[in-house]
XYZ file of C-alpha atoms in Angstrom:
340
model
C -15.427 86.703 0.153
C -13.748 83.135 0.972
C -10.289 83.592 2.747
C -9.936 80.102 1.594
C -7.034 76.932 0.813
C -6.644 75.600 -2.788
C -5.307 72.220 -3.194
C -4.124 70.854 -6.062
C -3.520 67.379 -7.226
C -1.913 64.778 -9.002
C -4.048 61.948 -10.680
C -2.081 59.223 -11.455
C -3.089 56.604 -13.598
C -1.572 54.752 -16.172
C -0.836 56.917 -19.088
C -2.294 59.862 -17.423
C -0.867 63.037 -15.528
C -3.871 65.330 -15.413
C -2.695 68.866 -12.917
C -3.214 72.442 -13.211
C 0.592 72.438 -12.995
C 1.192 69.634 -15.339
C 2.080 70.635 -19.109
C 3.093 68.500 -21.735
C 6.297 70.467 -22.961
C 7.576 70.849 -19.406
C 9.790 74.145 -20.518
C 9.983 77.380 -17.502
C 8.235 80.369 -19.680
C 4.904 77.573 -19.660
C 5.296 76.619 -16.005
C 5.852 80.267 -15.597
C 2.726 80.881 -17.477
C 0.346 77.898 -16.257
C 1.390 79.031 -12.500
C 0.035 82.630 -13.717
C -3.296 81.917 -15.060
C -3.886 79.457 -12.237
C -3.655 81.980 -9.586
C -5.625 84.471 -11.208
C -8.071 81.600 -11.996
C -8.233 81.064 -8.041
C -8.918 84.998 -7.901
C -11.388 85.106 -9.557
C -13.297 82.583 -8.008
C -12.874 84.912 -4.709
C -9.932 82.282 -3.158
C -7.235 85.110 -1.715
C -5.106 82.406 0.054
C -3.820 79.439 -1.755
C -1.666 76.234 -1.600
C -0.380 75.282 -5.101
C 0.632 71.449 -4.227
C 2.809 69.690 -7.282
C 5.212 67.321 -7.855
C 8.544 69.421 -9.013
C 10.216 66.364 -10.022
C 7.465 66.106 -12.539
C 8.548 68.803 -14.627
C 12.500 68.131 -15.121
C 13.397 67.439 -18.526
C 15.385 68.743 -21.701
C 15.021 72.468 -20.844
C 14.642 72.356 -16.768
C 17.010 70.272 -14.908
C 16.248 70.645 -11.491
C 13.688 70.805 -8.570
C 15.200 74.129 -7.934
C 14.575 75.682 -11.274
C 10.682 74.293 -11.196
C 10.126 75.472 -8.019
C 11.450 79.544 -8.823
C 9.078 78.952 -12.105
C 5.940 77.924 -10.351
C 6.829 80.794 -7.806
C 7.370 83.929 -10.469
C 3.839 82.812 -12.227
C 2.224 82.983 -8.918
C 3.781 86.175 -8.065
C 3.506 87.685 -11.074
C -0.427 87.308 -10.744
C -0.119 87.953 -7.199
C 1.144 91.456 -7.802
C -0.859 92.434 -10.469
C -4.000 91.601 -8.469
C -2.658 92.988 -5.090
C -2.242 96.693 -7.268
C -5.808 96.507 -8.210
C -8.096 99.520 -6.862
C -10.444 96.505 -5.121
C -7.557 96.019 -3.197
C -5.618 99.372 -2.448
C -9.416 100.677 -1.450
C -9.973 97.680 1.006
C -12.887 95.929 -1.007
C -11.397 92.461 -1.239
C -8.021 91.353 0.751
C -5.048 90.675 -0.702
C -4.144 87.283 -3.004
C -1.375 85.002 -1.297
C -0.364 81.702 -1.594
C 1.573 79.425 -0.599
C 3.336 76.032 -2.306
C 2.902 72.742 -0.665
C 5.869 70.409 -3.007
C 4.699 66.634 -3.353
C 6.387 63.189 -2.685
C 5.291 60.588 -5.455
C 4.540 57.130 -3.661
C 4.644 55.077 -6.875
C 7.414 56.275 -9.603
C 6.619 54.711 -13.131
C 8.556 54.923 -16.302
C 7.932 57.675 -18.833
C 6.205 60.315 -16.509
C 9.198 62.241 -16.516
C 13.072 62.274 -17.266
C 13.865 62.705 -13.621
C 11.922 59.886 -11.867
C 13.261 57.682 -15.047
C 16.822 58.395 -13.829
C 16.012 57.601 -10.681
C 14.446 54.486 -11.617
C 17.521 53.094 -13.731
C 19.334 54.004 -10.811
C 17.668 51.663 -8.209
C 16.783 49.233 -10.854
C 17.658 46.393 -8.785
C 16.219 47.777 -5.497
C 13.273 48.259 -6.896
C 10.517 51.264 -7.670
C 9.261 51.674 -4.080
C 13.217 52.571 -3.225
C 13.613 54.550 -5.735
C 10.426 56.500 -4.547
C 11.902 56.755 -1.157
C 15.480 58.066 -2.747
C 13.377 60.530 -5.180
C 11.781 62.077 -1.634
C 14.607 62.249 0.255
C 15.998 65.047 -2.723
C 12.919 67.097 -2.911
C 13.231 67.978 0.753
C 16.335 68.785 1.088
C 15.717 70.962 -2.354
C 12.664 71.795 -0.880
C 14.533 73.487 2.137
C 17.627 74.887 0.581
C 15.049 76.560 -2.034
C 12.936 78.228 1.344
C 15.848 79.782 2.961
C 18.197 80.730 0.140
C 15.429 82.207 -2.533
C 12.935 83.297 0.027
C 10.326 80.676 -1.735
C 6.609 80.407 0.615
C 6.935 76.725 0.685
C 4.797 75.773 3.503
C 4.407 71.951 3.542
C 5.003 68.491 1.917
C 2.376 66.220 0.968
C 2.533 62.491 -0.173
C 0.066 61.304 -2.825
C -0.094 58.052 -5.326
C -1.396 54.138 -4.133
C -1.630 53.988 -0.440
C -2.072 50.367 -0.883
C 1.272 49.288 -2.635
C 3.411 52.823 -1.250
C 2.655 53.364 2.503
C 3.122 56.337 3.988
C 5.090 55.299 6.664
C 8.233 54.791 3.861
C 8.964 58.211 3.948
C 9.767 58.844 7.485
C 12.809 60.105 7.131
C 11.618 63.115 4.371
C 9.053 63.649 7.101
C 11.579 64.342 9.644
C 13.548 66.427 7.902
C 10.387 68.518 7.263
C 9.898 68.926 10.614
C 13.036 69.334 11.856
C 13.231 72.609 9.441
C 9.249 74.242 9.978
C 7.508 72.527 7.093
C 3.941 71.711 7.522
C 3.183 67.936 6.777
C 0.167 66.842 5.084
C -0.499 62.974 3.855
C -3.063 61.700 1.304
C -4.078 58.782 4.071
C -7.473 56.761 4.077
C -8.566 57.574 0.265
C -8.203 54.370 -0.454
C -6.876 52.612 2.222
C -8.747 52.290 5.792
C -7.792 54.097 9.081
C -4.663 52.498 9.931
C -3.601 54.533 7.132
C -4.461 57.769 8.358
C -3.249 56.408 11.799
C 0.188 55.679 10.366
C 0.103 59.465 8.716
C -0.425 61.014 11.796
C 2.072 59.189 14.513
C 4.686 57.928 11.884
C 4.744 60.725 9.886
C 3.685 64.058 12.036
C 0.948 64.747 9.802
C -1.259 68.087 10.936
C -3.846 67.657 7.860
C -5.036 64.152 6.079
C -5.957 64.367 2.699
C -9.362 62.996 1.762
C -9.498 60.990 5.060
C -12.575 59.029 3.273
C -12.099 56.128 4.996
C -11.445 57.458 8.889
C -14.985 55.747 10.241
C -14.248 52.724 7.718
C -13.890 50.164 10.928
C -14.159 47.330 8.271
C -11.366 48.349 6.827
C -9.228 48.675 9.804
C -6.722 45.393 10.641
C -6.624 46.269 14.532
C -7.862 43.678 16.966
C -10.613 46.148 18.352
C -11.595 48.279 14.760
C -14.268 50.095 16.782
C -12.375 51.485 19.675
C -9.381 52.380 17.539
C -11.479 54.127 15.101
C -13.081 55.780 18.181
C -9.714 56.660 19.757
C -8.127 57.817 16.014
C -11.448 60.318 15.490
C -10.556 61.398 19.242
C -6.842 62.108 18.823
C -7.687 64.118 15.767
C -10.607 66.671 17.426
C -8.089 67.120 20.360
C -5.067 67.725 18.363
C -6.787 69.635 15.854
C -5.585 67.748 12.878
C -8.473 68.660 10.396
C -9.677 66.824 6.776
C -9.068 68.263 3.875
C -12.434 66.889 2.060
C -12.551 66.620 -1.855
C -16.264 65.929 -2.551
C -16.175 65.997 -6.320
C -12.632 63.977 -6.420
C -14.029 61.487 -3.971
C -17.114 60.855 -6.207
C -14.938 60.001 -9.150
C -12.699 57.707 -7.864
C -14.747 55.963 -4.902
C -17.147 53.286 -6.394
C -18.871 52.854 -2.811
C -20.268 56.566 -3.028
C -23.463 56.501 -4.863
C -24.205 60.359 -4.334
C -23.475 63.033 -2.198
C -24.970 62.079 0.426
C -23.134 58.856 0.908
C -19.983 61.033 1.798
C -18.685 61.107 5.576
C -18.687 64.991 4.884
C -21.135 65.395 7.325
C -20.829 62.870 10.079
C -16.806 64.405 10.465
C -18.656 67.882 11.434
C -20.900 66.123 13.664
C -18.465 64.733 15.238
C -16.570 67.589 15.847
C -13.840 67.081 13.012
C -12.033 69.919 11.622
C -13.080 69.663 7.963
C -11.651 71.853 5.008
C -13.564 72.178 1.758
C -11.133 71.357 -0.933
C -10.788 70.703 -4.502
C -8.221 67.830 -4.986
C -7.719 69.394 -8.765
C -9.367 71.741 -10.206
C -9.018 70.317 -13.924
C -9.276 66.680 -13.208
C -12.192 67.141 -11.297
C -13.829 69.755 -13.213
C -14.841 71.714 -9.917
C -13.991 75.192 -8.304
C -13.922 76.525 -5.111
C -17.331 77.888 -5.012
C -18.657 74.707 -6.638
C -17.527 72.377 -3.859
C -18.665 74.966 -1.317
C -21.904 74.816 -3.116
C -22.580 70.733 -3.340
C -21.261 70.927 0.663
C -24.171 73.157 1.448
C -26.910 71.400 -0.693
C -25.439 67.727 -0.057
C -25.668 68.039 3.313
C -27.958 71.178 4.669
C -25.304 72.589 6.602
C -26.324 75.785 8.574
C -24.837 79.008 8.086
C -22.635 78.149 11.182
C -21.444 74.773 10.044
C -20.312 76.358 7.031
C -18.488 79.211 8.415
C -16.600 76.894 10.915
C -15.890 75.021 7.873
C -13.885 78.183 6.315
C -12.326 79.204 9.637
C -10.891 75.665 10.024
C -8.864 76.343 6.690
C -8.124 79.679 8.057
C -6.253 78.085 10.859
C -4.907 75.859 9.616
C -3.128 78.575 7.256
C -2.698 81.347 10.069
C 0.887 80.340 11.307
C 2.285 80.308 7.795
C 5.191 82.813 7.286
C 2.835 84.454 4.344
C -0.575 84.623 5.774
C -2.035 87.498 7.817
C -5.762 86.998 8.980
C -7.464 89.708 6.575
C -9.874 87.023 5.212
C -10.236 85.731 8.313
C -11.779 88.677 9.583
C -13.670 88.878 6.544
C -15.291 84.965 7.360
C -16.120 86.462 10.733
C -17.924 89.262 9.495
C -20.511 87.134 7.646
């Protein structure tokens, strides 16, 4: 069984919002509901820890009116499931390990009219300073949300995430959100070098504490690093990452679809990272917009690249750790990797 870390994604293009947690009539009993099945959709793909990442802000409109009220829906739908499973004789009997999860909440780069009532408010708001303030503003309230949420409903957030264009949006605008995650025992993940080059994941890291890089396509991209030695910072940026343990969470299947230089499989970095001696996480991106599972990503790593029984048990235990100091994970599926 996989003791393994979902993440889920926004893709944002224009005119589409495609999510697991994304539904049209953006009302509590459906987030309620869409939290449910996804959970027990993740069980029964054998995933028994999971980060949920969304956008809360996404979902505010005529019948929920704030972050706070999005974030207890999302949370009662994966509890509810969560329960249910955790009562199951396969469980009481010590057959599989428990389900948990975690939720990672997400910091839109890029706001754009008509995606939802909330980042529309915000937008008339800063209408004069412009969308990319308004982004920063709109970040600034889901943390402190974020926080309050934690420590006065007893919510497993674990971590904030940025996602959206890299290239118009970067990372290094949200600072101050970052700090405050910090400063309160948040994990901090980025969406860095998906479409931008190194210095992007470089500015994740130092700028913005991150301890995980989304995607992280581009980290051995030296021609599409802007420092005056590309090599020898790409070098030193790969080196700075084994020895601080900051690992990729790789989205084969997402990566394919939205990266025009990949050809197949076997163009993808996947591999080189592990050679390397990168701490690489097999992850989905989004379940629905990439069409993909767990086990199917697992499954393309393995064929893709030939990796050896070991590689892809290292691969697991890296996601383990990376998981094991959350306030809802014990090591049960860790011990179940180890066994194999």
């Amino acid at each position: 069984f996989f003791f393994f870390k979902q993440k889920t994604a926004y893709e944002m293009q224009r005119g589409l919002v495609g999510s697991e947690m994304c539904i049209r009539d953006r009302t509590i009993s459906s987030l309620e509901q869409v939290s449910y099945e996804l959970a027990w959709s993740l069980i029964k793909d054998n995933v028994f820890y999971s980060e949920i990442r969304f956008a809360p802000q996404l979902h505010i409109g005529k019948d929920i009116k704030t972050i706070d009220e999005t974030l207890v829906a999302v949370n009662n739908g994966l509890k509810k499931a969560a329960e249910e499973f955790n009562q199951t004789e396969e469980v009481k009997n010590g057959k599989k390990p428990q389900f948990k999860y975690g939720i990672i909440v997400c910091i839109l780069r890029k706001l754009q009219k008509g995606i939802s009532c909330y980042y529309d408010q915000v937008l008339s708001v800063f209408s004069h300073a412009g969308s990319n303030e308004a982004a920063i503003h709109a970040g600034k309230e889901l943390i402190l949300a974020t926080v309050k949420a934690r420590d006065e409903k007893k919510i497993p957030i674990v971590a904030l995430d940025i996602a959206g264009s890299e290239a118009t949006s970067p990372c290094e605008m949200f600072k101050e959100s970052y700090v405050v995650a910090k400063e309160n025992f948040l994990k901090r993940t980025v969406h860095a070098g998906e479409a931008a080059g190194p210095d992007s994941i470089y500015n994740a890291i130092v700028q913005l504490s991150a301890q995980r890089v989304g995607h992280g396509l581009h980290l051995l991209d030296d021609n599409l690093c802007s420092q005056n030695d590309p090599k020898a910072f790409c070098s030193n940026l790969v080196e700075m990452m084994i020895s601080s343990r900051i690992g990729i969470e790789s989205c084969l299947t997402s990566n394919m679809q939205t990266c025009r230089d990949l050809k197949s499989l076997s163009d993808h970095p996947f591999k080189k990272w592990i050679d390397k001696g990168i701490s690489v996480c097999i992850c989905t991106d989004s379940l629905n917009v990439a069409q993909t599972t767990n086990s199917r990503e697992i499954e393309k790593a393995v064929e893709a690249f030939n990796l050896t029984h070991d590689e892809l048990k290292n691969c697991l235990l890296y996601t383990s750790d990376a998981a094991d100091d959350t306030p809802c994970v014990d090591l049960g599926g860790r011990r179940i990797i180890k066994k194999k």
